[in-house]
CSV table of C-alpha atoms in Angstrom, one decimal:
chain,number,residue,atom,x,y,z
A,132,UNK,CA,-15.0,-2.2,7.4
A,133,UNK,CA,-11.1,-1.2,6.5
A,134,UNK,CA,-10.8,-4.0,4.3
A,135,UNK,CA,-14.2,-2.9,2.1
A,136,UNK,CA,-13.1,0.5,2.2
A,137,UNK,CA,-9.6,-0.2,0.7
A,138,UNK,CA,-10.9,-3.0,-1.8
A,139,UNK,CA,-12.7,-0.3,-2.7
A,140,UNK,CA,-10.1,2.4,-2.6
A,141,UNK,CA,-8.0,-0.1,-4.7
A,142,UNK,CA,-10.5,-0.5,-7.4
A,143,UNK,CA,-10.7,3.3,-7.9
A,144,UNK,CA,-6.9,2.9,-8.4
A,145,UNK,CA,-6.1,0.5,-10.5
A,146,UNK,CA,-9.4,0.7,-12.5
A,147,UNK,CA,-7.8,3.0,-15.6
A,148,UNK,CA,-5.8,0.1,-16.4
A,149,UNK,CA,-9.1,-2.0,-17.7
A,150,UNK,CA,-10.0,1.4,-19.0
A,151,UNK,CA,-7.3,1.9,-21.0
A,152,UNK,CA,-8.5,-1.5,-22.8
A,153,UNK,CA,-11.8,-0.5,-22.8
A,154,UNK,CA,-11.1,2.6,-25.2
A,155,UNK,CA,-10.6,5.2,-23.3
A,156,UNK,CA,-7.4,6.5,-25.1
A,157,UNK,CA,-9.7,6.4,-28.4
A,158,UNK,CA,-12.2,8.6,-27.1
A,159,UNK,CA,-10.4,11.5,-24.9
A,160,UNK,CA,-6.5,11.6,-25.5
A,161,UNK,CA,-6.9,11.5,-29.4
A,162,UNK,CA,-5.7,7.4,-29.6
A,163,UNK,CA,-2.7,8.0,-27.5
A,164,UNK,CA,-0.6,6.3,-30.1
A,165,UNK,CA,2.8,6.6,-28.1
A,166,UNK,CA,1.0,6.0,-24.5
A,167,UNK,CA,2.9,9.1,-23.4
A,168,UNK,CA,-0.4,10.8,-22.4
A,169,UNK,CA,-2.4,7.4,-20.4
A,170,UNK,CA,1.6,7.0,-18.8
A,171,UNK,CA,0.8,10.7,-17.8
A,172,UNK,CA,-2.6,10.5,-16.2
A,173,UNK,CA,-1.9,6.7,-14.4
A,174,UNK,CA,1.0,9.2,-13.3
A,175,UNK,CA,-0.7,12.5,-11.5
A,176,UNK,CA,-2.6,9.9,-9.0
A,177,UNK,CA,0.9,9.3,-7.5
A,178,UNK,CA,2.0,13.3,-8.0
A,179,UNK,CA,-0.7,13.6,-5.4
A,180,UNK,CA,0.1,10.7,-3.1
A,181,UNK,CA,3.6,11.2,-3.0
A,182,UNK,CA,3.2,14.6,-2.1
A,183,UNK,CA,0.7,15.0,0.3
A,184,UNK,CA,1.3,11.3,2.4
A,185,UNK,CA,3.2,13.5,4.9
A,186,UNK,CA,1.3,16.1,5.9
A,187,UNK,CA,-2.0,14.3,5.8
A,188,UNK,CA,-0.2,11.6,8.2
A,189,UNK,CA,0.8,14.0,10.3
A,190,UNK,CA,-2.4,16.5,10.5
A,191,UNK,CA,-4.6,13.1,10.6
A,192,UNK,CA,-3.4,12.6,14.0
A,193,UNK,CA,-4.8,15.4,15.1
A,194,UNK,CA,-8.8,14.2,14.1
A,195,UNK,CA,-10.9,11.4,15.0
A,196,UNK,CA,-9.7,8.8,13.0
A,197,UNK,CA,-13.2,7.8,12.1
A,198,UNK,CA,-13.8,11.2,10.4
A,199,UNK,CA,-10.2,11.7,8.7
A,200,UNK,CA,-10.7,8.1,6.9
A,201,UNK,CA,-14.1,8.3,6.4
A,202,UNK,CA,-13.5,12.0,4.5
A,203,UNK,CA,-10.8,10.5,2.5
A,204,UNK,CA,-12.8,7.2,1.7
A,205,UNK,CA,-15.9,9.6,0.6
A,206,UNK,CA,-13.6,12.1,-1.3
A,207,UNK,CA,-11.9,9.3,-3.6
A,208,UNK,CA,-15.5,7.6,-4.7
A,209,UNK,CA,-16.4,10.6,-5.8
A,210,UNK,CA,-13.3,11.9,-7.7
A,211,UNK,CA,-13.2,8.5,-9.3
A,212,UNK,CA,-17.1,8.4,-10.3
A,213,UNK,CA,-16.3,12.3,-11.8
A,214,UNK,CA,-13.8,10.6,-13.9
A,215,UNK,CA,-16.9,9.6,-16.5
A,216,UNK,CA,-17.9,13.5,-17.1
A,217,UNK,CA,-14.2,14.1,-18.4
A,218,UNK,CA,-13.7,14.8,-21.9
A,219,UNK,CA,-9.9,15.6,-22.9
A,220,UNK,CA,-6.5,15.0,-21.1
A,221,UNK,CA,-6.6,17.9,-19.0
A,222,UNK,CA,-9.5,16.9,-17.2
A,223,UNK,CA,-8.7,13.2,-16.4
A,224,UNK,CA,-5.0,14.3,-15.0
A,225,UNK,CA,-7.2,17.0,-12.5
A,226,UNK,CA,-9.6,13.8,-11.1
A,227,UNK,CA,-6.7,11.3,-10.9
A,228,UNK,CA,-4.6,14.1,-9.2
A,229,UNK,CA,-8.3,14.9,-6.6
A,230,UNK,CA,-8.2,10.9,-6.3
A,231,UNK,CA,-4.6,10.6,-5.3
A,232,UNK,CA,-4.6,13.3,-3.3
A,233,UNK,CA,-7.7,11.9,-0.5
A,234,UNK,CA,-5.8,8.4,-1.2
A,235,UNK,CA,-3.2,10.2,-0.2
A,236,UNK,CA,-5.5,10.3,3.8
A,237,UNK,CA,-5.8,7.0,3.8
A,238,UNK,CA,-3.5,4.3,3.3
A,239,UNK,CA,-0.4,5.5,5.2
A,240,UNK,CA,-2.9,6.5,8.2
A,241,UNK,CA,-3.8,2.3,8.1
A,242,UNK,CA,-0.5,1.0,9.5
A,243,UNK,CA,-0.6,3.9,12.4
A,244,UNK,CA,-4.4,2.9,12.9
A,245,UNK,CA,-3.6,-0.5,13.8
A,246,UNK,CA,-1.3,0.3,16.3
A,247,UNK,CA,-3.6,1.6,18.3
A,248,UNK,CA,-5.5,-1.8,18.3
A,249,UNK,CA,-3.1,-4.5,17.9
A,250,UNK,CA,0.4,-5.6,19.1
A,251,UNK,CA,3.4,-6.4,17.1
A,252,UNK,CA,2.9,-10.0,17.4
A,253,UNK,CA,-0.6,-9.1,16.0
A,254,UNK,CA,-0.4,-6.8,13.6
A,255,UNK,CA,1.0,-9.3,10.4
A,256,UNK,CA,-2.3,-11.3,10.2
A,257,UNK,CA,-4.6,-7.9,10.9
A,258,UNK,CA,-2.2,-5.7,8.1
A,259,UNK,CA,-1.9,-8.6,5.5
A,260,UNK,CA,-5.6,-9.6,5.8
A,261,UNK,CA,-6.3,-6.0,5.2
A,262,UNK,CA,-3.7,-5.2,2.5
A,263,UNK,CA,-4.9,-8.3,0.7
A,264,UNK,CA,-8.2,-6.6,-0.9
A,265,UNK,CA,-5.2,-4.5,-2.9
A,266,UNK,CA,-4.9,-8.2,-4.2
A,267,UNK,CA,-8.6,-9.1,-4.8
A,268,UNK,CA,-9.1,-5.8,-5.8
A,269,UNK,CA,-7.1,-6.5,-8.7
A,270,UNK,CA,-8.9,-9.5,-9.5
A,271,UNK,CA,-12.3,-7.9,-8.6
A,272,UNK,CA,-11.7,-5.6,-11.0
A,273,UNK,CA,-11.1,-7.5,-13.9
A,274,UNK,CA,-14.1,-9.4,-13.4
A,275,UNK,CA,-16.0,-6.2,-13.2
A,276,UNK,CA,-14.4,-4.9,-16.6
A,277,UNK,CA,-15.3,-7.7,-17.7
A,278,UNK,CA,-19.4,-7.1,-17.1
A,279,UNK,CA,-19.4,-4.0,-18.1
A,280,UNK,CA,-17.5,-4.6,-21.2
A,281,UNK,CA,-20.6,-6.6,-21.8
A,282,UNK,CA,-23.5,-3.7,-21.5
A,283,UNK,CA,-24.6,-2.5,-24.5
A,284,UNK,CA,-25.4,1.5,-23.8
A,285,UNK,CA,-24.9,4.5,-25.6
A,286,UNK,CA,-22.7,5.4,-22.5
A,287,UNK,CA,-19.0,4.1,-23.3
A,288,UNK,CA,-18.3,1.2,-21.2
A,289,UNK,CA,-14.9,2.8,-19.5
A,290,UNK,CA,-17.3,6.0,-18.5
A,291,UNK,CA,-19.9,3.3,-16.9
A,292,UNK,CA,-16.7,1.2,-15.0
A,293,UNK,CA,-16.0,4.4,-13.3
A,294,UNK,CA,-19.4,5.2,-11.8
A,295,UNK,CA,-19.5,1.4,-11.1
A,296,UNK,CA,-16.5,1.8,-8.8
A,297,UNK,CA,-16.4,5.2,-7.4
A,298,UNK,CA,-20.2,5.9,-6.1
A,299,UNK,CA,-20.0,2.5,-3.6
A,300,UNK,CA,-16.3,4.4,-1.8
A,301,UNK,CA,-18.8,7.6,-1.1
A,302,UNK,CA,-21.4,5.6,0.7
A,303,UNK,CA,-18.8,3.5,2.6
A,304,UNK,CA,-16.7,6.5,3.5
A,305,UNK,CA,-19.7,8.1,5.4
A,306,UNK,CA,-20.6,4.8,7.2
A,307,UNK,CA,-17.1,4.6,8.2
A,308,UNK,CA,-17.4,8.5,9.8
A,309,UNK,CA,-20.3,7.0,11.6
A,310,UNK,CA,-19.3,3.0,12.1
A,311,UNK,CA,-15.4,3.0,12.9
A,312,UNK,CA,-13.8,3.8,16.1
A,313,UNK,CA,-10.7,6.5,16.7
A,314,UNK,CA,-8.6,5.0,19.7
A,315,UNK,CA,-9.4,2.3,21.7
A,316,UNK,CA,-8.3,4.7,24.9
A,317,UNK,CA,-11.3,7.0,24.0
A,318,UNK,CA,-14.1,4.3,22.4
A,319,UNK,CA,-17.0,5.2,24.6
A,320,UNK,CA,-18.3,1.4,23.4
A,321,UNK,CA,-15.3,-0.4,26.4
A,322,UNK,CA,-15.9,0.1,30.0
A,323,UNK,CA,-13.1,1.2,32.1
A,324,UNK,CA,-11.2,-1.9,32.4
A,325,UNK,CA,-11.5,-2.6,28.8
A,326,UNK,CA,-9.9,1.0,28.0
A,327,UNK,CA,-7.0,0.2,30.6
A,328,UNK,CA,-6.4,-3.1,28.7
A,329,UNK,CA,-6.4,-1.5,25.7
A,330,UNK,CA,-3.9,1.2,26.6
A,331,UNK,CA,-1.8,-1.4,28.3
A,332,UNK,CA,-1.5,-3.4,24.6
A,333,UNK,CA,-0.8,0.0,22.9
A,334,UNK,CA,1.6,0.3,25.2
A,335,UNK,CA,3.7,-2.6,24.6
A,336,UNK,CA,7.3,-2.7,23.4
A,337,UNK,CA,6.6,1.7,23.3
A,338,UNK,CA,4.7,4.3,25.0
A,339,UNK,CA,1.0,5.6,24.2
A,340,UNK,CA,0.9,9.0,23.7
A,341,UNK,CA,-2.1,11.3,24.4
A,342,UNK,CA,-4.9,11.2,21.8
A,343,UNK,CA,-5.0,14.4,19.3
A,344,UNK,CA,-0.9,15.0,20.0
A,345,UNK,CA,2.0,15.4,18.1
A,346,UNK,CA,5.9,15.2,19.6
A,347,UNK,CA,7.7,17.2,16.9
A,348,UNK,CA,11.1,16.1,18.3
A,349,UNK,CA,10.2,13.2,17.0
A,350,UNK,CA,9.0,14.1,13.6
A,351,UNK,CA,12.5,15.5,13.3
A,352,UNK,CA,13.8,12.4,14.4
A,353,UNK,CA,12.2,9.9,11.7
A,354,UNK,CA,13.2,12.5,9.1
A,355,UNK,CA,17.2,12.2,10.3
A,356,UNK,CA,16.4,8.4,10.7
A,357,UNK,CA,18.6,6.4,7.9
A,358,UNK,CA,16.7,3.2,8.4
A,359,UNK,CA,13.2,4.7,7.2
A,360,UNK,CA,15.3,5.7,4.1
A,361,UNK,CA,16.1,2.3,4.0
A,362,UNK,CA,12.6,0.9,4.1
A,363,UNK,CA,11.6,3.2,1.2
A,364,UNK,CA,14.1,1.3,-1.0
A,365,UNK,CA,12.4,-1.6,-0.2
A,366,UNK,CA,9.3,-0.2,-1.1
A,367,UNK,CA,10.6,1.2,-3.5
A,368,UNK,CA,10.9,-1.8,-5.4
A,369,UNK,CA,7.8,-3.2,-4.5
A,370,UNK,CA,5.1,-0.3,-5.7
A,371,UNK,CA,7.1,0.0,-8.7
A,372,UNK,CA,6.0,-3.3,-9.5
A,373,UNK,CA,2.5,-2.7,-8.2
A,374,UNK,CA,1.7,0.1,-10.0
A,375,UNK,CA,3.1,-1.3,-13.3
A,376,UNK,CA,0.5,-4.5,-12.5
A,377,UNK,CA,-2.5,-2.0,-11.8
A,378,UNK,CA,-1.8,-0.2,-14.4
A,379,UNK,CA,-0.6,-2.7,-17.6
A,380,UNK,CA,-1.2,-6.4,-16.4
A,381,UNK,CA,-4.8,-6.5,-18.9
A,382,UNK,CA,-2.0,-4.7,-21.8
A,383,UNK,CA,0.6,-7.1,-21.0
A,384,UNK,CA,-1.9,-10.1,-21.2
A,385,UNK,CA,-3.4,-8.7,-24.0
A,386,UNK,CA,-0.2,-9.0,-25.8
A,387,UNK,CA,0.4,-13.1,-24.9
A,388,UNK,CA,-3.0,-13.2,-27.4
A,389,UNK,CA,-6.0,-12.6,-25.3
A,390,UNK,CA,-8.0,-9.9,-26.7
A,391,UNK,CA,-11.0,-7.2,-25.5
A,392,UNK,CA,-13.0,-8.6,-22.2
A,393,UNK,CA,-11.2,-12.3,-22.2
A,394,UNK,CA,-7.5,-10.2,-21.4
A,395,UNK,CA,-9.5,-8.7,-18.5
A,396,UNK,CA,-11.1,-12.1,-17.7
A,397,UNK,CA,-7.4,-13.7,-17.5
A,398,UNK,CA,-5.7,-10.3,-15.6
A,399,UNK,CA,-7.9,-12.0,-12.7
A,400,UNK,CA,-6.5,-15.5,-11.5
A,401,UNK,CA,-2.9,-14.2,-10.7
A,402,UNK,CA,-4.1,-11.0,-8.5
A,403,UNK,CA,-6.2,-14.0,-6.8
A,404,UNK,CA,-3.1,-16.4,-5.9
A,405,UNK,CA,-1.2,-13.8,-5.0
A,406,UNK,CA,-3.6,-12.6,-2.0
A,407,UNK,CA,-4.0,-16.2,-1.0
A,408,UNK,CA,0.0,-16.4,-1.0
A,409,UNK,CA,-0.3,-12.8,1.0
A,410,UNK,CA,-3.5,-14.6,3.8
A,411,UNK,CA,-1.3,-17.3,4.5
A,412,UNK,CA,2.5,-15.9,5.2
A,413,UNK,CA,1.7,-13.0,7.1
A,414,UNK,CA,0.0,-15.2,10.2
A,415,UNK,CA,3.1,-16.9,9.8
A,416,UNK,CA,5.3,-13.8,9.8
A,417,UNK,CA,4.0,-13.3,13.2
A,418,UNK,CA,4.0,-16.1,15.0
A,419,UNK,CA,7.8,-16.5,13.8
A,420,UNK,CA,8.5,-12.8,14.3
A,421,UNK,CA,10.2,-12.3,11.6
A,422,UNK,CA,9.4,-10.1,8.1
A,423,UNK,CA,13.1,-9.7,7.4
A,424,UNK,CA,13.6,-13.1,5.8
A,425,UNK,CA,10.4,-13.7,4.2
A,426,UNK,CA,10.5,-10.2,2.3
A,427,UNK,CA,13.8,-10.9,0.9
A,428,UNK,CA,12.3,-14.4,-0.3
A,429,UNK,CA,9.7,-12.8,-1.9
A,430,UNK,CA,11.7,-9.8,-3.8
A,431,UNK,CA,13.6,-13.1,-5.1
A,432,UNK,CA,10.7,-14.4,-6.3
A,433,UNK,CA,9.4,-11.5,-8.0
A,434,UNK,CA,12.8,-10.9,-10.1
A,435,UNK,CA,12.7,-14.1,-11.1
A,436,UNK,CA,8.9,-13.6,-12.5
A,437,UNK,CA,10.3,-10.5,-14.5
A,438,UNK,CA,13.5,-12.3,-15.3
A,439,UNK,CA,11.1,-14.8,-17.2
A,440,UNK,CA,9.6,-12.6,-19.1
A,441,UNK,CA,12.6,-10.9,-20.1
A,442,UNK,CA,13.7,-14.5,-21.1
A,443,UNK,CA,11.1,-16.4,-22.2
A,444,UNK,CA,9.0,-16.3,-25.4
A,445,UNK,CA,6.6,-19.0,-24.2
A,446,UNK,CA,3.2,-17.8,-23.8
A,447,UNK,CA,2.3,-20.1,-20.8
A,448,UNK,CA,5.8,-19.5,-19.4
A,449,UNK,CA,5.1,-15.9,-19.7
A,450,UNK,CA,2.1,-15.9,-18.2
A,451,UNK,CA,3.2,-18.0,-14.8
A,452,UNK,CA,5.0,-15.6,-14.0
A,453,UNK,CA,2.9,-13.0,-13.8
A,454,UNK,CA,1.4,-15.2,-11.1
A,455,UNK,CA,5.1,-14.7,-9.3
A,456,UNK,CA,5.2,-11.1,-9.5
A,457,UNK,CA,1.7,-10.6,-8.0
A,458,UNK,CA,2.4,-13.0,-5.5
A,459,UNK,CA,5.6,-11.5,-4.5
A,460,UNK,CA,4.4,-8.0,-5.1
A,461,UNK,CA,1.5,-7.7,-3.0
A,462,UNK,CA,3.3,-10.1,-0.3
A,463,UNK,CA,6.2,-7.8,-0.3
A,464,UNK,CA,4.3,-4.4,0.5
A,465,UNK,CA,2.3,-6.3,2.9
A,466,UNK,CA,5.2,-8.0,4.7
A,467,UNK,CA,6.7,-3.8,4.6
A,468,UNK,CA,4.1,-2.2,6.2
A,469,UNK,CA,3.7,-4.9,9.2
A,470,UNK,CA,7.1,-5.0,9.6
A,471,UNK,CA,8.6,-0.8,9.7
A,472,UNK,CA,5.6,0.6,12.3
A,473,UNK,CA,6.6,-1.4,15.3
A,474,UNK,CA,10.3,-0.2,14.6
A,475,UNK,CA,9.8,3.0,14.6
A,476,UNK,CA,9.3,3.4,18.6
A,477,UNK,CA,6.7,6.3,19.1
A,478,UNK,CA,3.2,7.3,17.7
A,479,UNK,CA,5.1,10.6,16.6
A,480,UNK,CA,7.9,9.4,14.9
A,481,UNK,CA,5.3,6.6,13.0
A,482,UNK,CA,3.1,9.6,12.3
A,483,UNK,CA,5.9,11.2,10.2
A,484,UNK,CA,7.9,7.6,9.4
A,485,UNK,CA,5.4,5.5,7.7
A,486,UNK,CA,4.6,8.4,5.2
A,487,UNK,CA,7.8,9.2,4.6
A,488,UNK,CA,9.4,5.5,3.6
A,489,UNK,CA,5.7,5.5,2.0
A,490,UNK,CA,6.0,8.9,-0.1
A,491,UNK,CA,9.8,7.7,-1.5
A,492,UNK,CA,8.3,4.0,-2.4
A,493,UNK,CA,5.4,5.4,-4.3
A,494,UNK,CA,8.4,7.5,-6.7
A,495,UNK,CA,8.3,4.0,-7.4
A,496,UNK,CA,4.8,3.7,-8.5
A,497,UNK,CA,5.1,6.9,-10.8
A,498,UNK,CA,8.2,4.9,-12.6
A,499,UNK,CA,6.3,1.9,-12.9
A,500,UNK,CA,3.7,3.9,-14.3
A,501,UNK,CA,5.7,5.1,-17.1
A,502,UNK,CA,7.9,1.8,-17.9
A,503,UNK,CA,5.7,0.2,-20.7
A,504,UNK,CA,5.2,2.5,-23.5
A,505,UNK,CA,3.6,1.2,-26.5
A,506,UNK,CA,6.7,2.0,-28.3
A,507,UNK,CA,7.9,-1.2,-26.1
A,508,UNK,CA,5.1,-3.7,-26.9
A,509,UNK,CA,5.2,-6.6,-26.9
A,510,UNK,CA,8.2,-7.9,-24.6
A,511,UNK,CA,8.5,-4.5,-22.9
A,512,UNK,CA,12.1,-5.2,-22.3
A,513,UNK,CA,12.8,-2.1,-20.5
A,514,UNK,CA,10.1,-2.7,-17.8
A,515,UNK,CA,10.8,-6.0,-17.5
A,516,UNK,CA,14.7,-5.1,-16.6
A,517,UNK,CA,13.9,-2.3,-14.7
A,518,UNK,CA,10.7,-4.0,-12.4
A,519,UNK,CA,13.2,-7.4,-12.2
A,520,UNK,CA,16.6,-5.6,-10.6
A,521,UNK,CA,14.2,-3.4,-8.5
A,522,UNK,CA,12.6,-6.6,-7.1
A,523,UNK,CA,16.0,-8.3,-6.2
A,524,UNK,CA,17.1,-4.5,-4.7
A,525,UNK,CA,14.2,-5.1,-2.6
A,526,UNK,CA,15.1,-8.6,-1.4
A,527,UNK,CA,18.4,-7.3,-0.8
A,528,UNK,CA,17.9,-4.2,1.2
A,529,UNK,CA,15.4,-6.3,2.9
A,530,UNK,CA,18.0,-9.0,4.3
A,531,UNK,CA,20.0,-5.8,5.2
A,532,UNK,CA,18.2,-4.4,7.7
A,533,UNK,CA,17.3,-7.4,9.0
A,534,UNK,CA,20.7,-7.9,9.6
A,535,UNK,CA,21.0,-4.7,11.4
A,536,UNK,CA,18.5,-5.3,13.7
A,537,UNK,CA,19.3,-8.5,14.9
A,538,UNK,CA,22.4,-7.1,15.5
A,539,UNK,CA,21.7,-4.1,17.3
A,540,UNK,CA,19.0,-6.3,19.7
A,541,UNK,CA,21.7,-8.6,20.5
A,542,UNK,CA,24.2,-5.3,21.2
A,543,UNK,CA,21.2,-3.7,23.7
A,544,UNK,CA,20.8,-7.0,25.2
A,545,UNK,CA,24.3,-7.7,25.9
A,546,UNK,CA,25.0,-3.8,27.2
A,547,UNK,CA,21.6,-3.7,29.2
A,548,UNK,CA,20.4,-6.9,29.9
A,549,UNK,CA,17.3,-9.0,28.4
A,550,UNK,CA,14.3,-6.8,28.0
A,551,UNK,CA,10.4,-7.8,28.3
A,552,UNK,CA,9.0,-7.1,24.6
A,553,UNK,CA,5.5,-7.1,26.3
A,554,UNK,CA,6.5,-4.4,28.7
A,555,UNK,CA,5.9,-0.8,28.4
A,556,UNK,CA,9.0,1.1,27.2
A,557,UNK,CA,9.3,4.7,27.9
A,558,UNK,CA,10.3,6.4,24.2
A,559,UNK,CA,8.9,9.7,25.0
A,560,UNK,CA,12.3,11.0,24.6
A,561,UNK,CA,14.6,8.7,22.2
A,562,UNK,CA,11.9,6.9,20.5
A,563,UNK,CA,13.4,3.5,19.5
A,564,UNK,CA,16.8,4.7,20.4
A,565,UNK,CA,15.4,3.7,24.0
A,566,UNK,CA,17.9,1.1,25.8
A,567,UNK,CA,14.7,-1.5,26.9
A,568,UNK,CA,13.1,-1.3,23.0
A,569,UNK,CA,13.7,-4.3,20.7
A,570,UNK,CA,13.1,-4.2,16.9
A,571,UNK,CA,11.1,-6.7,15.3
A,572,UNK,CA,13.5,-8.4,12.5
């Protein structure tokens, strides 16, 4: 169910890319001949999500997380189906900003959500699985553009692609208020001994706190925390690079000498290996315990695949490696987002974390957003340069704090002795500062 609902979620996001191909800058923002204004609307989606990640993380925690996703799932379809009915730029940045902001409900609530469920050594497979429909959305949704570019209606084609896409997010969202569970502790569908098994896997390596809660201590102490700071480096990089794929990979294909529907027909094949690539590390990941070396290897990659286009005039050369920066971009965020939750050590201090290193990546997504202006077309050298060293900062800052934390668990096991990573660990009070909690590197 979380993986239709954010296929779907990722559709309605990325979809004004295969828009902007389809004519929409023709019809409402007067031809857009500098691509300040379409820079501007792919833009107020992330205004939104940047800005209220935080407080919908944290207020989330205090609803049924059936209802809080479901709300937001519901609220994007329909902002992105209203997105037809616009006429001029004003009212396209309103519905991207309405669509951002219930986005905004959703995706940083996922990593918390699956803490609740599943362990650390768990989590990879279940978060890269999920986070891999970001991937086929991508690919989905050129093949879609593609259809619809095909209908013949007195309705323009980029108006149609948006009701496509956003009315099937409003259905799912309500199912999901009906379908999903909140906490494993409080599913009425487990017996007893099933709840107690669930709370003793939530428990794991942390401390379960009490459902509908929130410890502000430790809100205060993710916000004073320099690691997540870290992390949103490395995410940094990484959305930066996503967005500019969402939002310019049909353009940018378009401009190796595939025009109208076959550019969206060939945006799809790279978005497809890279969630294969994305399916098949993260079980690894977990079974090796270890996301530290694997996203470095994979910001690496991604540089290179921007370093090539920088380089190369090569049309097939070119467009391989647009199969390297999806594959390392979509690995990348997923690799982030199973890796940061289980290191920060309380549902609190996630609650406020994961949208915090979340809300400074996605600045990243509003650059990317705004790196390929027309005026750049077609080797785009400044996006290129920017997206490549932002990948290798990624890679870098990656093999950092992996660093750090093998490190610091070897410190804490030579001060306090070995300590069970399957045994409950009381973080009430320090969070992951706790003497018996390990971080995963």
């Amino acid at each position: 169910m979380l993986m239709l609902v954010y296929f779907l979620g990722y559709l309605d996001r990325a979809n004004l890319g295969n828009a902007r191909i389809m004519g929409l800058p023709d019809d409402i923002l007067d031809g857009d001949p500098t691509g300040v204004k379409f820079a501007l609307i792919n833009t107020a989606f992330y205004f939104a999500y940047i800005t209220f990640q935080l407080p919908a993380t944290i207020m989330g925690k205090k609803f049924s997380q059936n209802f809080w996703l479901g709300v937001a799932a519901t609220g994007w379809g329909f902002c992105c189906a209203m997105q037809a009915l616009t006429y001029n730029f004003a009212n396209m940045f309103i519905a991207r900003f309405l669509v951002g902001l219930f986005e905004s409900m959703f995706s940083p609530n996922i990593s918390l959500y699956f803490t609740y469920f599943f362990t650390r050594q768990e989590i990879g497979a279940r978060l890269g699985t999920w986070f891999s429909c970001a991937s086929l959305a991508g690919a989905f949704g050129g093949l879609i553009a593609f259809g619809v570019q095909q209908i013949n209606s007195r309705v323009e084609n980029w108006r149609l692609l948006f009701i496509i896409e956003g009315f099937p997010a409003v259905i799912v969202g309500l199912l999901c208020i009906k379908i999903l569970p909140d906490r494993p502790d409080t599913a009425t569908w487990l017996n007893e001994d099933e709840r107690q098994l669930a709370v003793m896997r939530m428990s794991r390596g942390g401390l379960k706190e009490k459902p509908r809660t929130i410890n502000a201590r430790h809100i205060w102490l993710a916000v004073r925390d320099w690691k997540i700071y870290v992390y949103g480096v490395v995410y940094f990089g990484a959305a930066s690079a996503a967005s500019a794929l969402a939002a310019f990979l049909p353009t940018i294909v378009q401009d190796f000498g595939y025009v109208g529907a076959q550019a969206q027909l060939f945006s799809v094949p790279p978005y497809a290996v890279g969630a294969v690539v994305l399916i098949i590390t993260m079980p690894f990941s977990d079974r090796l315990e270890s996301r530290g070396i694997p996203l470095t290897l994979a910001g690496l990659l991604g540089g290179t695949g921007f370093l090539l286009l920088i380089v190369s005039e090569n049309v097939h050369v070119r467009y391989v490696s647009t199969f390297m920066i999806c594959t390392s971009t979509f690995t990348s965020i997923g690799l982030a987002i199973s890796w940061f939750p289980y290191n920060i050590g309380s549902e609190s201090k996630r609650a406020a974390g994961i949208p915090l290193f979340q809300a400074i990546g996605q600045c990243g997504s509003v650059l990317g957003a705004n790196l390929f202006p027309n005026a750049e077309a077609p080797r785009y050298f400044l996006g290129f340069g920017v997206s490549c060293g932002l990948l290798y900062l990624t890679g870098f800052c990656a093999l950092c704090l992996t660093a750090y934390y093998r490190y610091e668990n070897a410190r804490r096991d030579r001060q306090y002795g070995q300590a069970d990573r399957n045994a409950a660990v009381d973080t009430s009070e320090l969070a992951d500062n706790a003497r018996d909690f390990r971080y995963t590197v």
